Short mmCIF file of C-alpha atoms and ligand atoms in Angstrom, two decimals:
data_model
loop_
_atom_site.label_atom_id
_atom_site.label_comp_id
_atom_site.label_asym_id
_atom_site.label_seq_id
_atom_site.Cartn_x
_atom_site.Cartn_y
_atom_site.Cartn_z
CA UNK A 1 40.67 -55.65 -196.73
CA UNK A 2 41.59 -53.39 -194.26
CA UNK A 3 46.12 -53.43 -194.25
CA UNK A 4 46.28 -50.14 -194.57
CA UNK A 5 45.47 -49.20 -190.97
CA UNK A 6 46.33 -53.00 -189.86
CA UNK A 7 50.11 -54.27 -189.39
CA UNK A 8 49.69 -57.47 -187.64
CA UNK A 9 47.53 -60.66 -188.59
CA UNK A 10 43.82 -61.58 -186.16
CA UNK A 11 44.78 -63.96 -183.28
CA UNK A 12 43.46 -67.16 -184.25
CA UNK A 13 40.37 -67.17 -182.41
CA UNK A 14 40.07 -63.49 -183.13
CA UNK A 15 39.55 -65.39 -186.68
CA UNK A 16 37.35 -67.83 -185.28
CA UNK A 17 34.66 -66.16 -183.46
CA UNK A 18 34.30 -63.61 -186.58
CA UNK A 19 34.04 -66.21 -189.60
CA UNK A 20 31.02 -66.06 -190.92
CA UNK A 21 31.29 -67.64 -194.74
CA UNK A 22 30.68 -71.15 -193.04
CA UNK A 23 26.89 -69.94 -192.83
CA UNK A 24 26.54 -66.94 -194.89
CA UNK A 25 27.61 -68.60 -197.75
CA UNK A 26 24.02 -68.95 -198.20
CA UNK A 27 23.67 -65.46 -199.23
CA UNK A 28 25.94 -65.67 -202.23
CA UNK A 29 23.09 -65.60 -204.76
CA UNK A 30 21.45 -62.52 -202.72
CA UNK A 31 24.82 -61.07 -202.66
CA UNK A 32 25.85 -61.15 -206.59
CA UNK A 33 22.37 -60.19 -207.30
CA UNK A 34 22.73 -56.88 -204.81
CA UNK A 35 26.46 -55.93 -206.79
CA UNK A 36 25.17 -56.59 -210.16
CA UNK A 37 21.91 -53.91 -208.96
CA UNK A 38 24.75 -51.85 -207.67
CA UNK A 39 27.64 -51.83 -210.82
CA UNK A 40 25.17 -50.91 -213.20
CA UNK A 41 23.60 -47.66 -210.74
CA UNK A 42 27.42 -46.30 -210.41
CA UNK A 43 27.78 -46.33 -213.96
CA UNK A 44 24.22 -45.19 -214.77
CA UNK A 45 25.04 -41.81 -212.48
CA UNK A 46 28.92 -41.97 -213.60
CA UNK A 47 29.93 -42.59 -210.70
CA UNK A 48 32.14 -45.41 -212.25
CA UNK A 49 32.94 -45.47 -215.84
CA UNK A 50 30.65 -48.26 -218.08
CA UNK A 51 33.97 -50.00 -219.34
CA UNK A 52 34.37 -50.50 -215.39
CA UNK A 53 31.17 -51.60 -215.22
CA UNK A 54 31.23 -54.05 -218.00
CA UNK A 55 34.73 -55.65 -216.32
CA UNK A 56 32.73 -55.79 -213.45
CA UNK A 57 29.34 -57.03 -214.50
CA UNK A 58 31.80 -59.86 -216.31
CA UNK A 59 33.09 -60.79 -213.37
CA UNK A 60 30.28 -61.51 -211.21
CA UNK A 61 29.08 -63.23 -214.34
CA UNK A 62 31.85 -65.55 -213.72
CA UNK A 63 31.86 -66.05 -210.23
CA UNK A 64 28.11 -66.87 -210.47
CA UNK A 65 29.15 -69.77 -212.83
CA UNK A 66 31.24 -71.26 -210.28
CA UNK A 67 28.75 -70.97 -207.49
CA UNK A 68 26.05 -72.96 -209.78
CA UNK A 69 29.32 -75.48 -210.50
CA UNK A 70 30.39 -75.52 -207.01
CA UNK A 71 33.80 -74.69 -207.92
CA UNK A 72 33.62 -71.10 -206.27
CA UNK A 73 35.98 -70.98 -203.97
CA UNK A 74 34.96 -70.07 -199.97
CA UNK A 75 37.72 -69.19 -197.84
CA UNK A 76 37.80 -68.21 -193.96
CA UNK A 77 40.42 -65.81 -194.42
CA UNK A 78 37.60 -63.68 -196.46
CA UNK A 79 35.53 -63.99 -193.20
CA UNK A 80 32.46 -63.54 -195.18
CA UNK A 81 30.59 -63.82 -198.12
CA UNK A 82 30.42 -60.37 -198.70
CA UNK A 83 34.43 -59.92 -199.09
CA UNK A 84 34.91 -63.66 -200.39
CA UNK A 85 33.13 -62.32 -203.31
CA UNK A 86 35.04 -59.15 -203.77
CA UNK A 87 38.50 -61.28 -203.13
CA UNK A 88 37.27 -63.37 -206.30
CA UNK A 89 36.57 -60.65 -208.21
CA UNK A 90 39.90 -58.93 -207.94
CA UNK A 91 41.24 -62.52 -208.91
CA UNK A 92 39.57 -62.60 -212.15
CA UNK A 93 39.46 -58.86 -213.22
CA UNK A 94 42.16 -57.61 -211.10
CA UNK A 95 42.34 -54.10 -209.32
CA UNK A 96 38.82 -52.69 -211.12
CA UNK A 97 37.08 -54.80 -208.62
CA UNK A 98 38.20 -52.25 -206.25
CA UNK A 99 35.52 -49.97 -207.65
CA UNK A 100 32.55 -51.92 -207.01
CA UNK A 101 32.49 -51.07 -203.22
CA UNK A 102 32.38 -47.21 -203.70
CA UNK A 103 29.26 -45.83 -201.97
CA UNK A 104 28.69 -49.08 -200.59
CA UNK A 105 29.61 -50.99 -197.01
CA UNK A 106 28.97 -54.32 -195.60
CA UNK A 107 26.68 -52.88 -193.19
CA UNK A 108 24.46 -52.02 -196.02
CA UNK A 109 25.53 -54.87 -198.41
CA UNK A 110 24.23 -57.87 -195.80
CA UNK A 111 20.54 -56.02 -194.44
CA UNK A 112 20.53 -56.42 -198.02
CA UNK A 113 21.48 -59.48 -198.81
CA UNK A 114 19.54 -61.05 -195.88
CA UNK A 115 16.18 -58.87 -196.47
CA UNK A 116 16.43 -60.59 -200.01
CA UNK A 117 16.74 -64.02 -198.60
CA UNK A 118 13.96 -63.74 -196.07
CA UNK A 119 11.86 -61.99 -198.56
CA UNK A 120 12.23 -65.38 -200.72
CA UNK A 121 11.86 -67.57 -197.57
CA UNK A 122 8.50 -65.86 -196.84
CA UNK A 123 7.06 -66.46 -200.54
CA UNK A 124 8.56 -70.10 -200.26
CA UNK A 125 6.69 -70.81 -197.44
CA UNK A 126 3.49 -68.95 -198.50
CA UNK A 127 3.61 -71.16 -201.56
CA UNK A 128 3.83 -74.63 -199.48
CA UNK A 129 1.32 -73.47 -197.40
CA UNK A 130 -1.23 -73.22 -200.59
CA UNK A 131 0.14 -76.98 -201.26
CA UNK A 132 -0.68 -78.04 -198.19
CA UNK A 133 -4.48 -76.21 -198.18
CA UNK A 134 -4.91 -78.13 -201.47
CA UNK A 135 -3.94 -81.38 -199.97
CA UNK A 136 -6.47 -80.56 -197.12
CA UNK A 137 -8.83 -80.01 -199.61
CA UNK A 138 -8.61 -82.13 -201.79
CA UNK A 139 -8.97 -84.74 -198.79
CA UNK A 140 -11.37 -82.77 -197.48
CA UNK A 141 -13.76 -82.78 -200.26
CA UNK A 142 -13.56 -86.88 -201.07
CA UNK A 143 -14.64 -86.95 -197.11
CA UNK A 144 -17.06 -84.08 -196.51
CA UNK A 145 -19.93 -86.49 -195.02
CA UNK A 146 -17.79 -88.98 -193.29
CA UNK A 147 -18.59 -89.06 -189.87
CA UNK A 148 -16.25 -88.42 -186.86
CA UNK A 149 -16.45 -87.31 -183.40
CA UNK A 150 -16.10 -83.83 -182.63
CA UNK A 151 -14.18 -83.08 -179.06
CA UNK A 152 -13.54 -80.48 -176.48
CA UNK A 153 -11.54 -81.15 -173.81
CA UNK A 154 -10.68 -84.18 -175.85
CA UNK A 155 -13.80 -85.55 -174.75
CA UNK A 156 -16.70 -86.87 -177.23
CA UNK A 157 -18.81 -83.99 -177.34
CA UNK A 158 -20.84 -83.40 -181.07
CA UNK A 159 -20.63 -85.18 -184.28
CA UNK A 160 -18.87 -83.51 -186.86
CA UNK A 161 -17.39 -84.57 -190.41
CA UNK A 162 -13.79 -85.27 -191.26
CA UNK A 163 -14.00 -82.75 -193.93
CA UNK A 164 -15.10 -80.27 -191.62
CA UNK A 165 -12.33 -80.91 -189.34
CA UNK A 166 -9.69 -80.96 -192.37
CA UNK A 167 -10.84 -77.70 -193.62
CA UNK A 168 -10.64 -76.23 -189.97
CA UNK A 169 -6.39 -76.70 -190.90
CA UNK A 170 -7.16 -74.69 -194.34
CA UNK A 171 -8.28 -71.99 -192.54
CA UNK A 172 -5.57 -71.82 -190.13
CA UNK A 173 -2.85 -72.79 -193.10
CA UNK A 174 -4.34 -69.66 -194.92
CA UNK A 175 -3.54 -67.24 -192.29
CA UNK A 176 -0.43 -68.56 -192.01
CA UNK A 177 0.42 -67.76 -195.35
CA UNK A 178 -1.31 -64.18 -195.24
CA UNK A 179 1.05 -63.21 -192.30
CA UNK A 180 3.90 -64.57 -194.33
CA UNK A 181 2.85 -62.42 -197.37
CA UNK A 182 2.18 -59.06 -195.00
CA UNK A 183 5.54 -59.44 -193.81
CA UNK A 184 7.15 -59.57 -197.07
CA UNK A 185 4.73 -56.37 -198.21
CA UNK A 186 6.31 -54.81 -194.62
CA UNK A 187 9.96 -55.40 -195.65
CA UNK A 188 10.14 -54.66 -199.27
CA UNK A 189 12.15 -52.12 -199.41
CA UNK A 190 15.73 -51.70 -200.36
CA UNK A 191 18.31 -51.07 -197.13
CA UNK A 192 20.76 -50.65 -200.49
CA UNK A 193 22.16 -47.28 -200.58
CA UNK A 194 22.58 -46.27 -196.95
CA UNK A 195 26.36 -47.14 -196.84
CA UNK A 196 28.16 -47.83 -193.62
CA UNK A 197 25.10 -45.74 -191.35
CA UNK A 198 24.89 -42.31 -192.76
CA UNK A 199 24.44 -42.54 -196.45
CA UNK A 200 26.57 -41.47 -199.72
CA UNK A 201 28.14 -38.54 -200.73
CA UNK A 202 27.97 -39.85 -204.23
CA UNK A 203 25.32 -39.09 -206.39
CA UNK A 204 23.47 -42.80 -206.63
CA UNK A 205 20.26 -43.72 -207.61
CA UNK A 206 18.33 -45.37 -204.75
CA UNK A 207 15.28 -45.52 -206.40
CA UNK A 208 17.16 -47.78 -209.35
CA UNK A 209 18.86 -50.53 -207.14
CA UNK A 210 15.51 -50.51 -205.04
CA UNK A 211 13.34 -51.40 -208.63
CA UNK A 212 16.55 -53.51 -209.79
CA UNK A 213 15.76 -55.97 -207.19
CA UNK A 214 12.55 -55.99 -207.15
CA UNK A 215 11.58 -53.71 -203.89
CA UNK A 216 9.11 -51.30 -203.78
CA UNK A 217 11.38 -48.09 -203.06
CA UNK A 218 13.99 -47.88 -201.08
CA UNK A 219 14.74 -47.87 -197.43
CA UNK A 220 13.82 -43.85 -195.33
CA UNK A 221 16.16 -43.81 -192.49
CA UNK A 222 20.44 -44.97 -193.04
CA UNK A 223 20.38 -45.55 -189.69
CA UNK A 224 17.07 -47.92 -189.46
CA UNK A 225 18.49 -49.55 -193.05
CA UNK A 226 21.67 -50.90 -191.81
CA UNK A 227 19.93 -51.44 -188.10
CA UNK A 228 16.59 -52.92 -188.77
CA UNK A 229 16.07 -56.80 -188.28
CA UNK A 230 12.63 -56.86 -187.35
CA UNK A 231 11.34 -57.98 -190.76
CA UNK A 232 13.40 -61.32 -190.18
CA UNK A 233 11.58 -61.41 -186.56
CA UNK A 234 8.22 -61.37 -188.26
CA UNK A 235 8.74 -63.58 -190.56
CA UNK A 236 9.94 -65.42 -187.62
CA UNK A 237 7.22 -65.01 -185.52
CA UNK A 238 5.07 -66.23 -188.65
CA UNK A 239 7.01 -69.16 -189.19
CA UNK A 240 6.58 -69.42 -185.69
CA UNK A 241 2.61 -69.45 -185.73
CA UNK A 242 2.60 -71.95 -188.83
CA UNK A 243 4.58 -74.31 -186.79
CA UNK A 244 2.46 -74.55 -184.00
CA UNK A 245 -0.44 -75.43 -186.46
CA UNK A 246 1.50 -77.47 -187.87
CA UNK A 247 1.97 -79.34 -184.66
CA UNK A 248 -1.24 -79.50 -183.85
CA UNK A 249 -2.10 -81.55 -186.59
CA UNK A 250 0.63 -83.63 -185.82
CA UNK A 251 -0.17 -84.48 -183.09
CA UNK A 252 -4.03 -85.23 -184.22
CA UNK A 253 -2.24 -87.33 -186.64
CA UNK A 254 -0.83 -88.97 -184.01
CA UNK A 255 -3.72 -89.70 -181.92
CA UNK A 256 -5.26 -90.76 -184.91
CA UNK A 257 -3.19 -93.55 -185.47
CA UNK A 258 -3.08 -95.23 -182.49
CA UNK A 259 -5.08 -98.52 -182.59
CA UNK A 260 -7.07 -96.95 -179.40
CA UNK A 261 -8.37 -94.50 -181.71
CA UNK A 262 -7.75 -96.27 -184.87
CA UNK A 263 -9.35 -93.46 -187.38
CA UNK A 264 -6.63 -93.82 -189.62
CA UNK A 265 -4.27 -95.46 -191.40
CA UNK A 266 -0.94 -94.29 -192.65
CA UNK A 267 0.78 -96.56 -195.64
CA UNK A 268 4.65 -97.69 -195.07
CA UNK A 269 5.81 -94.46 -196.96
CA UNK A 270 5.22 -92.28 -194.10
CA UNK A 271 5.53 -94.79 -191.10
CA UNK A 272 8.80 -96.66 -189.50
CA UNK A 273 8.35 -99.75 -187.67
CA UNK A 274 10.74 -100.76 -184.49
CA UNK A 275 13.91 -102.54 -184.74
CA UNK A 276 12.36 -105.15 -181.43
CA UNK A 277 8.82 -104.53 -181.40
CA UNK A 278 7.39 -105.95 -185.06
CA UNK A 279 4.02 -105.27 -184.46
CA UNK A 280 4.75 -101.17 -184.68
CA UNK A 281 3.83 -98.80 -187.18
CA UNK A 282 5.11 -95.30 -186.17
CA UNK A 283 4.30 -92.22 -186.77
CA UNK A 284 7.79 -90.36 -186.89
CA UNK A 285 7.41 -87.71 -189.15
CA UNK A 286 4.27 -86.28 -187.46
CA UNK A 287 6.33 -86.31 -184.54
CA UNK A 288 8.89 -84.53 -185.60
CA UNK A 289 7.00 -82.31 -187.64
CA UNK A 290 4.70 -81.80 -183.94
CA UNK A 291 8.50 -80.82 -182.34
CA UNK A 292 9.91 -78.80 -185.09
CA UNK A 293 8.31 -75.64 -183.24
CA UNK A 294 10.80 -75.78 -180.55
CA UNK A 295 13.79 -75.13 -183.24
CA UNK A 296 11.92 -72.86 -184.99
CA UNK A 297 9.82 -70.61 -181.75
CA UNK A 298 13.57 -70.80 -180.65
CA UNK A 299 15.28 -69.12 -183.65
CA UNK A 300 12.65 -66.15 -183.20
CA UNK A 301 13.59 -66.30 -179.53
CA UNK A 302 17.19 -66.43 -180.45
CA UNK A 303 17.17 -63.10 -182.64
CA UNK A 304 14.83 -61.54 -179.84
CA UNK A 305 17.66 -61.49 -178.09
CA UNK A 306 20.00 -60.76 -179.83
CA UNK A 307 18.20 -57.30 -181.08
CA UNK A 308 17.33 -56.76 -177.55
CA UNK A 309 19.28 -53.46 -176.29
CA UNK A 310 21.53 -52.89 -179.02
CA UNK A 311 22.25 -49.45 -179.94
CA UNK A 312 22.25 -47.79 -183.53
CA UNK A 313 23.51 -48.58 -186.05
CA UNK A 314 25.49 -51.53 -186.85
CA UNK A 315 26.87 -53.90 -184.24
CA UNK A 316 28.44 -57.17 -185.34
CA UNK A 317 25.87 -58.87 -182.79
CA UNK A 318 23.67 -59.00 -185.79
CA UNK A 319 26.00 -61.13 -187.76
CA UNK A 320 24.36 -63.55 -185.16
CA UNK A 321 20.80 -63.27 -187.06
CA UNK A 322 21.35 -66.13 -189.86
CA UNK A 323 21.97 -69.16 -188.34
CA UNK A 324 18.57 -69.29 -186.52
CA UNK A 325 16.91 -67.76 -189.36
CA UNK A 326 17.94 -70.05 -191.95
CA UNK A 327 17.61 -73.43 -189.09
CA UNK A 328 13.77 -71.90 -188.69
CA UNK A 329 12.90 -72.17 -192.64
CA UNK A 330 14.55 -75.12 -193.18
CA UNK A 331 12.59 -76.95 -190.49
CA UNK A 332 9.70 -75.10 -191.55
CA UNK A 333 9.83 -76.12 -195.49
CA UNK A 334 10.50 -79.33 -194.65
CA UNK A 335 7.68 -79.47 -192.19
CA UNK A 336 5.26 -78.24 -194.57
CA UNK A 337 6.50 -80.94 -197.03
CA UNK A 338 6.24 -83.50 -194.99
CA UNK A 339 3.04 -82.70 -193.70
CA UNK A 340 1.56 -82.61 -197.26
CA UNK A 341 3.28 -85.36 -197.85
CA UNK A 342 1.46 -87.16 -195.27
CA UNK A 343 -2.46 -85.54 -195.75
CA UNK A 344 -1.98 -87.16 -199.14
CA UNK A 345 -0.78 -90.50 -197.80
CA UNK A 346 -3.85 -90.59 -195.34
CA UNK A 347 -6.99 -92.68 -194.97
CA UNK A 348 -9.46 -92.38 -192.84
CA UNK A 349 -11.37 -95.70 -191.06
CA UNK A 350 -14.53 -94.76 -192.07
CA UNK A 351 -16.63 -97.28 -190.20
CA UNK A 352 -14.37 -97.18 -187.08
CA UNK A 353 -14.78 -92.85 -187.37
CA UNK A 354 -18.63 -93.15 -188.10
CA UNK A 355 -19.24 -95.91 -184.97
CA UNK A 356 -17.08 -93.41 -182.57
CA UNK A 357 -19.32 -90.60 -183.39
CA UNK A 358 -22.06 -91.60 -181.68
CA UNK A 359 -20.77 -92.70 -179.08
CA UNK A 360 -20.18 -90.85 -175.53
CA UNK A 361 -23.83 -89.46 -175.88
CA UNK A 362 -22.54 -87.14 -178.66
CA UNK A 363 -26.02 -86.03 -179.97
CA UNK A 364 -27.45 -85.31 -176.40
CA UNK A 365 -27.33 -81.43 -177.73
CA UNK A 366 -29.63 -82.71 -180.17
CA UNK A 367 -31.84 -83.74 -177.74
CA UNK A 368 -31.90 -80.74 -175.63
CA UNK A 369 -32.88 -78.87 -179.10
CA UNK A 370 -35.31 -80.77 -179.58
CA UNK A 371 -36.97 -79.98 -176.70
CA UNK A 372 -36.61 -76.74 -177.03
CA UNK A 373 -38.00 -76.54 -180.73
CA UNK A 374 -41.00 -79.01 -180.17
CA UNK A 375 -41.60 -78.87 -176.85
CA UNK A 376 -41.15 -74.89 -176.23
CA UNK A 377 -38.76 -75.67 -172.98
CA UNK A 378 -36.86 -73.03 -172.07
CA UNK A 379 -33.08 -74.14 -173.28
CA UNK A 380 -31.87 -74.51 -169.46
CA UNK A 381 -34.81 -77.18 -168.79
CA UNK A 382 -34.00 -78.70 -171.83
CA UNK A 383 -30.72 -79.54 -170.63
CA UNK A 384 -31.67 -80.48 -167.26
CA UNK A 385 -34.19 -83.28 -169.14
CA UNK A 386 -31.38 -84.40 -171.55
CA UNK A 387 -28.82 -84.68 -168.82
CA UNK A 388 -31.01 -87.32 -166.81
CA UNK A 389 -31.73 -89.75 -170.01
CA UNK A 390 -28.13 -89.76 -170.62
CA UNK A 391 -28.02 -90.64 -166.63
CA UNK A 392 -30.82 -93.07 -167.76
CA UNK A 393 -29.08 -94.77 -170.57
CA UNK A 394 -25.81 -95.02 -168.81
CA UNK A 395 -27.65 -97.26 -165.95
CA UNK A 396 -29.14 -99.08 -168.86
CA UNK A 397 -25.84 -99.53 -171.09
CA UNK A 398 -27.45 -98.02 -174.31
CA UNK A 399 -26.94 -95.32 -176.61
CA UNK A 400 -29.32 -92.23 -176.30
CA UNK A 401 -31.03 -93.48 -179.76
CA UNK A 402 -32.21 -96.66 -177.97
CA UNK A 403 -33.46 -95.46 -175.15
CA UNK A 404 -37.14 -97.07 -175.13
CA UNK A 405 -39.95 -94.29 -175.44
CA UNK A 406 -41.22 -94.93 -172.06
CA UNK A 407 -37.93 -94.34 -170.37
CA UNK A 408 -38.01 -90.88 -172.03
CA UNK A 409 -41.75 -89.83 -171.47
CA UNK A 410 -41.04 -90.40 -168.34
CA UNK A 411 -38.58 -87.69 -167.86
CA UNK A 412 -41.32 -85.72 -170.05
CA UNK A 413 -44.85 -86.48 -171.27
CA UNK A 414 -44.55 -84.83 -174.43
CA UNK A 415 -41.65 -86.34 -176.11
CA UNK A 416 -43.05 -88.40 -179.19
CA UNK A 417 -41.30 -90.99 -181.47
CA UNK A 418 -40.03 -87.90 -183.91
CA UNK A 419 -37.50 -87.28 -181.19
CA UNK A 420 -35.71 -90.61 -182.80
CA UNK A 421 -35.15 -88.43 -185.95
CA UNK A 422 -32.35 -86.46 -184.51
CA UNK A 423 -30.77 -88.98 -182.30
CA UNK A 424 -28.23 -90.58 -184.98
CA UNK A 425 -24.67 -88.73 -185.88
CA UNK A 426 -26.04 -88.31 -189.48
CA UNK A 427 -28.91 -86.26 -188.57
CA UNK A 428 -27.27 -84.28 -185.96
CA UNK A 429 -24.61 -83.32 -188.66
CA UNK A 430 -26.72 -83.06 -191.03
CA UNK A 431 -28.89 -80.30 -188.94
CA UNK A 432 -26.01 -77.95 -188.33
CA UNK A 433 -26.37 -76.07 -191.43
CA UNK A 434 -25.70 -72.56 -189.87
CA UNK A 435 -22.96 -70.73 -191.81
CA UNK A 436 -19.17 -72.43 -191.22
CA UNK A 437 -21.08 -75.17 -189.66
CA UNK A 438 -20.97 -79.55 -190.02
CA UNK A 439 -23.22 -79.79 -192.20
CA UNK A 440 -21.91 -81.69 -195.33
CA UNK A 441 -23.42 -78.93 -197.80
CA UNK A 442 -21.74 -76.34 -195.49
CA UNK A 443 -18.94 -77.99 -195.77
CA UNK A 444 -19.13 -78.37 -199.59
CA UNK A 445 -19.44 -74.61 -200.11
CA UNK A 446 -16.13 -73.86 -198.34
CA UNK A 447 -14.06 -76.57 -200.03
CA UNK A 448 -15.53 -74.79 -203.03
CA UNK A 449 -14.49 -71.38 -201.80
CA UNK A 450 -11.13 -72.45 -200.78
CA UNK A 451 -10.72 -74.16 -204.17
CA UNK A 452 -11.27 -70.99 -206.15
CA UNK A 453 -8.65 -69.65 -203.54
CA UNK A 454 -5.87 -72.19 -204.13
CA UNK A 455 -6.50 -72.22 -208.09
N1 LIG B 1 29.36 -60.63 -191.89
C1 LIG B 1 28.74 -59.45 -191.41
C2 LIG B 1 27.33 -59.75 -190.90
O1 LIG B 1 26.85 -60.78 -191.18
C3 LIG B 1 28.66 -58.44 -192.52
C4 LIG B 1 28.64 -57.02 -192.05
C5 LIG B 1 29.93 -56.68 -191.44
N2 LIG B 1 30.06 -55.29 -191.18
C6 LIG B 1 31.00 -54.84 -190.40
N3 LIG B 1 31.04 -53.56 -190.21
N4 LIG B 1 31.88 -55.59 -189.84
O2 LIG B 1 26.70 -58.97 -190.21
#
């Protein structure tokens, strides 16, 4: 591409540290897409003639064909995709292809290419995240009463319901995909146009390759165009913040299904068992999916620093952005997959959940309320007579619902047999009807807000 100023052939590993098609072959539908945009603006503004531009559009016609038959032929002495593309070209409609890089560069050609693919990445993963919410859901709403305990510091502390605690991941899932669909509002526009750094000096329509491909103008600056990666470190960072949901559900997944806990059960489809151990039933892919963020936290980290310091405007350092891009949303995709995959597969033990909500003194907040309702104690005293019948019914060995009156009036004169009425997981669940709260009917409204959402 470049003999006219070049005599001798790259040294070998010259050749080898600069191939790129190996990975950026994954930019060949971006790329056709970006020339096809690009042909038909030079002819529009004459900057090529339309018989040109009909060899041309012909061409890539072609070459697409053999990408979708896998007969298109990648080759490392085109280095990249970008110029294995225009070496086809020339093949099949000879010198003519020559024309299709006026007003164009590389440098302009792959911030292109790239923005395209992330753009698509970004509404790819938006859309699995809705799958997912509606697998949550969906789960969600057949167990919006069952009861479960409800930790912090992974230690028993109020009842709560599984569907409350599966609709906790929809709202995190639907931020996820809100940051995914603000970056792609943030990078849609078209780096097309801006050349090598410093624009054209041919008369092309921006505006037409930026609607073309579906941006929503194009690109300000030449120099920010051909420079700018940051909208592949957002959607990074994104990707980034999904996965670390994701592997906290994983990991509750996990927990889960241990016979300690034993809340629930997982069929064979999305369980291994040990090649010496026959009683096992594994969890594997919620532990993978619970150590995907490491590959994916470290592709943002890896473009991080690779943007660090450079200087305007192009620097071949940011051929270096696609491999940990692409590794990110592949682990991601599949994650999310998976992961819905597995919220389907999933029951829960609902007598084993139910029994393990009460115990650990989980409705002792309930007590302390009702002190403070019936009684009129101050909340602090409250808690100070609750903390010594669950002192009480430890010595004992019972559960704060059968602690015998008398035990309790004498901590305080005025508790009555009502007190008995908010003792059990059910009620104390059942009472927490503020807004967002336990409460089964609470929790019925938002699966029925989330499932106008997701429709
Ligand atoms: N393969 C290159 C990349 O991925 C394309 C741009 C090359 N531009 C250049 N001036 N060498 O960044």
């Amino acid at each position: 591409m470049w003999g006219g100023r070049f005599s001798a052939s790259p040294n070998a590993l010259m050749q080898a540290i600069n191939v790129s098609i190996s990975f950026d072959k994954r930019l060949a539908t971006q790329d056709i897409a970006g020339s096809q945009a690009h042909a038909a603006m030079l002819a529009k503004t004459g900057v090529i003639s339309s018989e040109d531009e009909a060899q041309i559009q012909h061409g890539l016609s072609l070459i697409l064909a053999e990408m979708e038959a896998g007969t298109f032929p990648f080759r490392d002495e085109f280095e990249d995709i970008h110029m294995n593309v225009e070496a086809r070209l020339r093949e099949l409609i000879g010198h003519t292809a020559g024309r299709l890089h006026t007003a164009r560069s590389r440098n302009d050609q792959v911030a292109l290419d790239f923005r395209l693919w992330v753009r698509e990445a970004c509404d790819r993963s938006a859309a699995q995240l809705a799958d997912l919410q509606r697998a949550l859901t969906a789960k969600a709403e057949r167990h919006a009463a069952v009861l479960m305990p409800g930790f912090t510091h992974l230690q028993p502390a109020q009842p709560v319901t599984f569907g409350h605690h599966l609709m906790a991941y929809v709202e995190m899932f639907g931020r996820d995909a809100a940051r995914f669909r603000d970056a792609r509002a943030r990078m849609n526009e078209c780096p097309l146009g801006a050349a090598a750094l410093a624009g054209s000096p041919f008369p092309i329509d921006r505006e037409m390759t930026a609607k073309a491909l579906g941006f929503d103008r194009p690109t300000a600056n030449s120099l920010d165009s051909v420079s700018a990666r940051d909208f592949a470190l957002e959607a990074l960072s994104a990707a980034s913040i999904a996965a670390t949901h994701l592997s906290r559900l994983a990991e509750e997944i996990v927990l889960w299904m241990t016979p300690q806990f034993g809340f629930i059960t997982l069929s064979d489809a999305f369980t291994t068992g040990s090649s010496i151990m026959p009683q096992k039933k594994n969890p594997d892919a919620a532990e993978l999916i619970r150590a995907k963020v490491g590959r994916i936290l470290g592709s943002l980290t890896s473009l991080t620093v690779v943007m660090k310091g450079l200087p305007l405007a192009y620097s071949k350092d940011m051929q270096e952005d696609k491999v940990p891009t692409f590794e990110a949303f592949d682990a991601l995709e599949l994650s999310l997959l998976a992961m819905t995959g597995m919220i389907a597969d999933l029951e829960p033990n609902t007598a084993r959940m139910a029994a393990a909500a009460g115990a650990g003194f989980s409705t002792a907040t309930d007590l302390a309320d009702w002190l403070v309702r019936t009684l009129d104690l101050p909340f602090r005293d409250a808690h100070h007579v609750t903390g010594a019948a669950v002192k009480r019914a430890e010595q004992l060995g019972v559960d704060l619902a059968d602690l015998p009156l008398a035990e309790l009036q004498a901590l305080n004169q005025g508790i009555n047999a009502d007190v008995f009425s908010v003792l059990t997981p059910a009620a104390s669940s059942a009472s927490r009807v503020s807004y967002g709260g336990t409460a089964p009917d609470q929790v019925r409204a938002q699966i029925k807000r989330w499932k106008d959402i997701l429709r």
